[in-house]
Tab-separated table of C-alpha atoms in Angstrom:
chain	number	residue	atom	x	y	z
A	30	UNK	CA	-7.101	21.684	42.963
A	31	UNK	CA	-9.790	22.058	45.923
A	32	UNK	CA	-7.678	21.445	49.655
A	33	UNK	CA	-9.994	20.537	51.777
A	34	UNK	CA	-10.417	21.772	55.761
A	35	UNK	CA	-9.286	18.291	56.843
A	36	UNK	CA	-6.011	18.150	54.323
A	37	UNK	CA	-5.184	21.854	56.223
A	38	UNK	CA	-5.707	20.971	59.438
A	39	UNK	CA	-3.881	17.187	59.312
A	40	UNK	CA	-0.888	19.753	57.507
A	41	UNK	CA	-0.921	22.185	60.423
A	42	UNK	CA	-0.413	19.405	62.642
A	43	UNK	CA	2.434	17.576	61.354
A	44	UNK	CA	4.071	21.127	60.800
A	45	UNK	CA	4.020	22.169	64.217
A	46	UNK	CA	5.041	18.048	65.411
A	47	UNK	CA	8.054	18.388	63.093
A	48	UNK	CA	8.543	21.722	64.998
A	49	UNK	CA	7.625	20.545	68.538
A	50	UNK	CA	11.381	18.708	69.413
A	51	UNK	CA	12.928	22.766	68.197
A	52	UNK	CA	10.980	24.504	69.960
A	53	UNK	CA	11.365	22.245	73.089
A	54	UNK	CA	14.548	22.430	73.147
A	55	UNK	CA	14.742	25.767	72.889
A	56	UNK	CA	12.270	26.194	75.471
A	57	UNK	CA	14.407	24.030	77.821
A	58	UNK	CA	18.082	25.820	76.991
A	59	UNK	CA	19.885	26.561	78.909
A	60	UNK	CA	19.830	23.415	81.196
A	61	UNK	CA	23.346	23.063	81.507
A	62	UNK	CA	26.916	25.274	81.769
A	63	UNK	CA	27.443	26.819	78.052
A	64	UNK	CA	31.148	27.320	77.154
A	65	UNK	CA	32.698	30.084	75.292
A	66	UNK	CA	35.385	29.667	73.170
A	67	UNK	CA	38.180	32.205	72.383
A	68	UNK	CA	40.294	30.899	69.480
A	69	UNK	CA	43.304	33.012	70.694
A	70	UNK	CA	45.936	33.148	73.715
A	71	UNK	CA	45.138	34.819	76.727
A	72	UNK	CA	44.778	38.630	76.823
A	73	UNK	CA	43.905	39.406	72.830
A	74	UNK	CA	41.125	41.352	71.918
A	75	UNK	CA	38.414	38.646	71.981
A	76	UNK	CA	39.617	37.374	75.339
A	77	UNK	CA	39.434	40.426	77.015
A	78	UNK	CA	35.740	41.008	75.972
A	79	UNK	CA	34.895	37.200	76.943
A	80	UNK	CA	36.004	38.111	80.021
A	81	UNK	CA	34.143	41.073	80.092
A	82	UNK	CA	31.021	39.504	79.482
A	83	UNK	CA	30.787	35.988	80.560
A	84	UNK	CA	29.366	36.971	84.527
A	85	UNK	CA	26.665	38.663	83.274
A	86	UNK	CA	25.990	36.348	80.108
A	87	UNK	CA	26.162	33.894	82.968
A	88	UNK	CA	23.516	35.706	85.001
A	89	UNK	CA	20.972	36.040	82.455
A	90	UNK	CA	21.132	33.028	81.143
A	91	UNK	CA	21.178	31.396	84.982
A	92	UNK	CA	23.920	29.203	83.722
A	93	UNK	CA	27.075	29.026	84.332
A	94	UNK	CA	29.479	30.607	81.159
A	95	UNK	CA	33.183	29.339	81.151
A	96	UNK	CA	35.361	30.775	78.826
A	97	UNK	CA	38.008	28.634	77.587
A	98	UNK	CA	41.078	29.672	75.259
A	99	UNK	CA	41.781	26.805	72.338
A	100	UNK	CA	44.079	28.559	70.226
A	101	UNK	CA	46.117	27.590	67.351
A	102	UNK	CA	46.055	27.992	63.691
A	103	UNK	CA	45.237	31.556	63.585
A	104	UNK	CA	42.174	30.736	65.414
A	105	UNK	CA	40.952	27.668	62.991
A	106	UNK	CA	41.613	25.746	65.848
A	107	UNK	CA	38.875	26.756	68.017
A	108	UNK	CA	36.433	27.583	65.311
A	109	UNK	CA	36.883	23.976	63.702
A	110	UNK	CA	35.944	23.006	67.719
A	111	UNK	CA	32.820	25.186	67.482
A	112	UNK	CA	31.946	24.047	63.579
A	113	UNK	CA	31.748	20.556	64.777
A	114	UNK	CA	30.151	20.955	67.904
A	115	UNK	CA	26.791	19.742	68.594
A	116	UNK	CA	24.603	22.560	67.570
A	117	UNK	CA	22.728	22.953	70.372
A	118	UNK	CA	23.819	26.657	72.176
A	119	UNK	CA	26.185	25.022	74.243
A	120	UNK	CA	29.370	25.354	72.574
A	121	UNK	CA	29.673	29.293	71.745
A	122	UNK	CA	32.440	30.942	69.203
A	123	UNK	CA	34.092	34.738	70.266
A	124	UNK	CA	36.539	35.829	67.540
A	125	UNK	CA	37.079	38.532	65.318
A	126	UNK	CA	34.436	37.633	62.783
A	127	UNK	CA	37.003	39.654	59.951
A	128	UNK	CA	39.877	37.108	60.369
A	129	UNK	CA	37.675	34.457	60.596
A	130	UNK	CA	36.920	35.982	56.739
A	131	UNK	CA	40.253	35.567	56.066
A	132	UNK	CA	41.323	32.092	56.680
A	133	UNK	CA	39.180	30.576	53.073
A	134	UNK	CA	41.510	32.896	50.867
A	135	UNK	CA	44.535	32.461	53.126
A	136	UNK	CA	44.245	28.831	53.746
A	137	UNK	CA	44.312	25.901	51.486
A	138	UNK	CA	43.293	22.672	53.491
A	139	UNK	CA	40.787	24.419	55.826
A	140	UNK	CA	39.076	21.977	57.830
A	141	UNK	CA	35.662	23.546	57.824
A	142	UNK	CA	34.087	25.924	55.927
A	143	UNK	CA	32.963	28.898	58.033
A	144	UNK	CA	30.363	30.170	55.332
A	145	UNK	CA	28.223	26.445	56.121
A	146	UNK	CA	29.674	25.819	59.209
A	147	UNK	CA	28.955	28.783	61.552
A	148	UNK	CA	26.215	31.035	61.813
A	149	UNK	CA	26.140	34.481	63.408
A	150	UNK	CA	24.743	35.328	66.705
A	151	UNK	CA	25.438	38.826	66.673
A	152	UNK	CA	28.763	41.463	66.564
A	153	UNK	CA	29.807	42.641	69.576
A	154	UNK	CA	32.377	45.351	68.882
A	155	UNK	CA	34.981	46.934	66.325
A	156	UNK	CA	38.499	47.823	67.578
A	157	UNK	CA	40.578	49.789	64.740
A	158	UNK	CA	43.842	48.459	64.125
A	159	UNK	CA	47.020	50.942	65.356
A	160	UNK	CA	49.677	50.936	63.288
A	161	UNK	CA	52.724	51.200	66.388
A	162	UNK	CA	56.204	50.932	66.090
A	163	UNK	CA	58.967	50.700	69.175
A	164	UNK	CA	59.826	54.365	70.381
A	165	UNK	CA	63.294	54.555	69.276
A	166	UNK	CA	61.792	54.389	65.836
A	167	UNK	CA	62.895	57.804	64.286
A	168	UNK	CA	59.116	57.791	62.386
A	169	UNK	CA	56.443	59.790	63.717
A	170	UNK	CA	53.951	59.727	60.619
A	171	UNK	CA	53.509	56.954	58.008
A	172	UNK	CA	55.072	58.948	55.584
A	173	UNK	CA	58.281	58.799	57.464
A	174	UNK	CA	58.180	54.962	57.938
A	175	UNK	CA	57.738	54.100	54.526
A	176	UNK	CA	60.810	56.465	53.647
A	177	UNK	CA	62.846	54.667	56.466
A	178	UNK	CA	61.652	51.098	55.556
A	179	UNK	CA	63.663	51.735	52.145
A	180	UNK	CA	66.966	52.487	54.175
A	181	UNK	CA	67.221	50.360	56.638
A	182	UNK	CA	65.179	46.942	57.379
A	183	UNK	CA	62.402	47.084	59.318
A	184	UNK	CA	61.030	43.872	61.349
A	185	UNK	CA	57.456	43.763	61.077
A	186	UNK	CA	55.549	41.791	64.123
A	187	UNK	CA	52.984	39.234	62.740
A	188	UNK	CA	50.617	38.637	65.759
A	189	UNK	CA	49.836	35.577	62.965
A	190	UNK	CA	50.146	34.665	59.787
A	191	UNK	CA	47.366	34.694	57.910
A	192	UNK	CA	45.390	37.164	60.602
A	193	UNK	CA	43.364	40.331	60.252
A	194	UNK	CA	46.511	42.456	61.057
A	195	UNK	CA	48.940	40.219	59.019
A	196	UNK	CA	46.784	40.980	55.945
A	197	UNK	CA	45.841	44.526	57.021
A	198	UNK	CA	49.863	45.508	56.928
A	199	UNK	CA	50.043	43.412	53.645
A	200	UNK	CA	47.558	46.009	52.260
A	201	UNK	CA	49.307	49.174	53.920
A	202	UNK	CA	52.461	48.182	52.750
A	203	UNK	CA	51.428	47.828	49.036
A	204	UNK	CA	49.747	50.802	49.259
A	205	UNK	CA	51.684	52.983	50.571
A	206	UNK	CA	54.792	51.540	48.894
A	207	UNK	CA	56.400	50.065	52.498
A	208	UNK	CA	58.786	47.096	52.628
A	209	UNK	CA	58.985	45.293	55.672
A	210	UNK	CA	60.452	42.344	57.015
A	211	UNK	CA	57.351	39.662	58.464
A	212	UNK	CA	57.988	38.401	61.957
A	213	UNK	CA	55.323	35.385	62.791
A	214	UNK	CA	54.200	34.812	65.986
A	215	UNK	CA	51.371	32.555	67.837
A	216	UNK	CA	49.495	35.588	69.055
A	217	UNK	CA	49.249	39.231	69.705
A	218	UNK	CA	50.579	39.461	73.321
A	219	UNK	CA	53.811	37.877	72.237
A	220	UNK	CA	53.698	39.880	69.558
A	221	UNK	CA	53.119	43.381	70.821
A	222	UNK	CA	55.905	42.053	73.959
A	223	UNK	CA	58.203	41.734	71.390
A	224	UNK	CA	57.948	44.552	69.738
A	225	UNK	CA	57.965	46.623	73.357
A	226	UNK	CA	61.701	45.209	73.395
A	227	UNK	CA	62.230	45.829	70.462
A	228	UNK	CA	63.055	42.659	69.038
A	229	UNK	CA	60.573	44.198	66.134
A	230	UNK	CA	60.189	47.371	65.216
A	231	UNK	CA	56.478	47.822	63.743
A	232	UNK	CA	53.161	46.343	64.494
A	233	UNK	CA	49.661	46.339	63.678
A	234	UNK	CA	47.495	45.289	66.002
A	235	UNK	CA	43.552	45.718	67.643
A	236	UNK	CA	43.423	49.284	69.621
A	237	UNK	CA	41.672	47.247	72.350
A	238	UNK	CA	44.757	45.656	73.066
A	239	UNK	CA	47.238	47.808	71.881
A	240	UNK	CA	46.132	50.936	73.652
A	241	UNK	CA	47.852	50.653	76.795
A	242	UNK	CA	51.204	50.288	75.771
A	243	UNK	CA	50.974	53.589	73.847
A	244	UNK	CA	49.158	55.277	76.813
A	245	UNK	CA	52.280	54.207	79.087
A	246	UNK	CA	54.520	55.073	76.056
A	247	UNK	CA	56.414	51.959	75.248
A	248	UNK	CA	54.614	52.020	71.356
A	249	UNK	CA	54.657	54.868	69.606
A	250	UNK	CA	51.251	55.101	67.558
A	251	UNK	CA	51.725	56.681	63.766
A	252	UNK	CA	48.309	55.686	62.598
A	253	UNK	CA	44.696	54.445	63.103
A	254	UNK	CA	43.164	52.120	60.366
A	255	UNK	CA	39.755	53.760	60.078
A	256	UNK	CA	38.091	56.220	58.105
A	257	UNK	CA	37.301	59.067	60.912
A	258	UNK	CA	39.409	59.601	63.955
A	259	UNK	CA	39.152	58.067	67.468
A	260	UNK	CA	38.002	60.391	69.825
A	261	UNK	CA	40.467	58.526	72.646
A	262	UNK	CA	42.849	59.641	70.619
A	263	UNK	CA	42.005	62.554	68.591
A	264	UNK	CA	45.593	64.059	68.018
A	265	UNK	CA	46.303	60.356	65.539
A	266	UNK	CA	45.401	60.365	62.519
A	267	UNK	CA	44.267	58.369	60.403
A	268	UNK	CA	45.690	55.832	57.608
A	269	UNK	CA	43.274	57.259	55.228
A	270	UNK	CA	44.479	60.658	55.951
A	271	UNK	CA	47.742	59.791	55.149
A	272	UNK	CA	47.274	58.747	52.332
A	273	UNK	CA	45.512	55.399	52.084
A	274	UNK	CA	42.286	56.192	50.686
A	275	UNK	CA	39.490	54.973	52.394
A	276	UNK	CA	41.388	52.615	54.165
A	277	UNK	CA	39.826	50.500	57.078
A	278	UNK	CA	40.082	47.747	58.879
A	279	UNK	CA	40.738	46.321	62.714
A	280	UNK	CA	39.133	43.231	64.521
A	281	UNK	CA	35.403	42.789	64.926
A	282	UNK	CA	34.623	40.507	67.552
A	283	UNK	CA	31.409	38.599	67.234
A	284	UNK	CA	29.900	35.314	68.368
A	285	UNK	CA	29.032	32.432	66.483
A	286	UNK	CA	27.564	28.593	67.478
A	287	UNK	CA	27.761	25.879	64.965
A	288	UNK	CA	25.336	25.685	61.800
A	289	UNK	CA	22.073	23.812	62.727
A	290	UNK	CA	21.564	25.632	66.152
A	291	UNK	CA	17.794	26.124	67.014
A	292	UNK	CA	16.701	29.559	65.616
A	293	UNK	CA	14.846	30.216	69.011
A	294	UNK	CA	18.681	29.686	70.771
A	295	UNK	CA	20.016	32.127	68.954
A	296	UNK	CA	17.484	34.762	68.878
A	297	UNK	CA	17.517	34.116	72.990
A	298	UNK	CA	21.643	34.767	72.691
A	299	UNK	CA	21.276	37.543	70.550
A	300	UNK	CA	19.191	39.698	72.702
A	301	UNK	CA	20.531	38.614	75.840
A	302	UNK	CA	24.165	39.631	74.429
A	303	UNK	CA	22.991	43.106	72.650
A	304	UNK	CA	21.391	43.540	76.102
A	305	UNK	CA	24.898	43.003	77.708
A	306	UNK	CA	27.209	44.820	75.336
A	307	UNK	CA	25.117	47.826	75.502
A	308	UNK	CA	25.522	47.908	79.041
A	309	UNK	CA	26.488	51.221	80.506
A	310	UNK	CA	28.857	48.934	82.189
A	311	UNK	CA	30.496	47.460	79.437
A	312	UNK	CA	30.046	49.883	76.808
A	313	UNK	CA	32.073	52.321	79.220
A	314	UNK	CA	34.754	49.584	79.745
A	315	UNK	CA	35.212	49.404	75.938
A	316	UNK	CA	35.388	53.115	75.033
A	317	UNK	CA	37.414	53.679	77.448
A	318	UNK	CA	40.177	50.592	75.762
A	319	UNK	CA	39.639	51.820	72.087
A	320	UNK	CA	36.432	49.786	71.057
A	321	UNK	CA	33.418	51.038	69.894
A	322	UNK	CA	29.895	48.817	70.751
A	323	UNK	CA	28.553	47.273	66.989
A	324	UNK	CA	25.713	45.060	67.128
A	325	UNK	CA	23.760	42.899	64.354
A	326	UNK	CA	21.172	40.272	64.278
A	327	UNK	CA	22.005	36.963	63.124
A	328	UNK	CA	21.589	37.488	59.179
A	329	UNK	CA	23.524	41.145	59.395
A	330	UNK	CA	26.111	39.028	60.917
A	331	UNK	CA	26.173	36.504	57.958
A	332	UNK	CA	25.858	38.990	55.072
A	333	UNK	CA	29.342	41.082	57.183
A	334	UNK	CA	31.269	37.787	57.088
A	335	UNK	CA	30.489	37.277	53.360
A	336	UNK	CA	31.241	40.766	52.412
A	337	UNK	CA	34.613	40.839	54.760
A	338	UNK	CA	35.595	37.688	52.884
A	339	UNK	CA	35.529	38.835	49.120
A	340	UNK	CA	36.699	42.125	50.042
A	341	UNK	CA	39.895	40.624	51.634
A	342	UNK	CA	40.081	37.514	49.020
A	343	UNK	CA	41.523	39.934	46.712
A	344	UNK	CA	44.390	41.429	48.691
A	345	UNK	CA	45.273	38.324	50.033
A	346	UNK	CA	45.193	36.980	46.118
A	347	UNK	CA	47.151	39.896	45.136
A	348	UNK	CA	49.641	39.118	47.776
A	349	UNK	CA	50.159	35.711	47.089
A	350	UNK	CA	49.509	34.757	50.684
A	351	UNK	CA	48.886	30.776	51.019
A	352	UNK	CA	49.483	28.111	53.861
A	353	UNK	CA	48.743	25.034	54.670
């Protein structure tokens, strides 16, 4: 078939008017205040990097960038918000990207599906978790917790059920042959307080957040859940060299805007955010809490999530971990 110079012309033209209202529109953002929301109670691991970044995100987008806590569910709460906002940049996701993972295998009447309904803007940074326990805990390795958690019951604090460190202890105590006692709670500052008065005895939680109690010595720190040690903390080993193989995991906190969202929007988010975390500023800020700097582009992002959720669909299977 012979296409003639008219036929290509008159079909470069309606391409680019199909594409004229996108790239408007992505020409125009942002024209009005963009909000970020943090799925989780004040003072987590994704709040305090909101906080961390939202004046300068705010400055170089010449917008203004509130940051708004809507937590509940684990975090399904806010991303459900996000899923069904209008997908236009305006309405910004910051959560740990693994738990968000999570909630398809943990969940059974999800109201979105994070897979179609979010898309990735880019990772932002990976805190380990730290497996703590209260100081009168007479454990100093995990060796010696698992051998106590057979004599005597242990209360383990969930910072929620169905989270990244919920299903991260799940896995440590299978593998290591633990038995603990699950404690829910709504979030991981109630859950870490708790555990500081030692209403529970062990936690896992983000090093971001976690960190400071152990640095003024009201957690004691047996563990951290990566593969290589933290040079903060140097003297801790890890999991995997106690004998959890390969073992990883912590919270990764990323940002994510509602499926449909203008290509152009998020490229413009994704640089001006790589730009931001890589900050001496910021970067600093974060290796000096326990978080190391991880950034992606938007399809990295995407392929991360689906990986993190079939690699964690089978513990939580194995488990038997299901709610509503």
């Amino acid at each position: 078939m012979t296409i003639s110079r008219r036929q290509v012309v008159l079909s470069a033209t309606g391409a680019l008017a199909l594409a004229a209202p996108v790239l408007a529109q992505a020409q125009a953002w942002p024209s009005k205040p963009i909000k970020l929301i943090v799925p989780y109670p004040p003072g987590g691991s994704s709040d305090i990097i909101a906080r961390a970044i939202s004046q300068l995100l705010s400055e170089a987008l010449k917008q203004s960038v509130i940051v708004e806590n809507k937590a509940g569910a684990n975090g399904n709460l806010g991303a459900d918000f996000v899923a069904k906002s209008a997908p236009d940049g305006y309405t910004l996701l910051l959560c740990d990207v693994g738990a968000l993972a999570i909630s398809p295998s943990v969940y059974t009447k999800l109201a979105f599906d994070p897979s179609k309904d979010l898309r990735g803007v880019t990772m932002l940074a990976y805190s380990p978790h730290m497996l703590v326990v209260h100081p009168s805990v007479p454990a100093n390795n995990l060796k010696e917790l698992v051998a106590l958690s057979k004599k005597t019951d242990l209360n383990f604090a969930v910072t929620a059920m169905g989270s990244a460190p919920h299903v991260a202890g799940v896995a440590v105590e299978r593998a290591s042959g633990a038995k603990w006692v699950y404690v829910p709670y709504k979030g991981g500052v109630q859950a870490i307080s708790d555990t500081i008065g030692g209403q529970t005895q062990v936690l896992m939680n983000g090093m971001l957040a976690t960190l400071p109690h152990v640095q003024s010595g009201k957690l004691k720190v047996l563990g951290i859940s990566k593969k290589t040690r933290m040079p903060l903390v140097g003297n801790v080993p890890t999991l995997a060299e106690q004998g959890l193989t390969d073992f990883e995991s912590g919270t990764w906190q990323g940002v994510l805007v509602a499926n449909g969202t203008p290509p152009a929007v998020i490229a413009r988010l994704n640089t001006e955010l790589i730009k931001i975390i890589r900050s001496a500023e910021i970067r600093a800020r974060l290796t000096g809490q326990g978080a190391e700097v991880v950034t992606m582009l938007p399809g990295e992002q995407d392929q991360f999530f689906n990986r993190e959720r079939s690699r964690w669909a089978k513990v939580v299977a194995d488990a038997n971990i299901q709610l509503d």
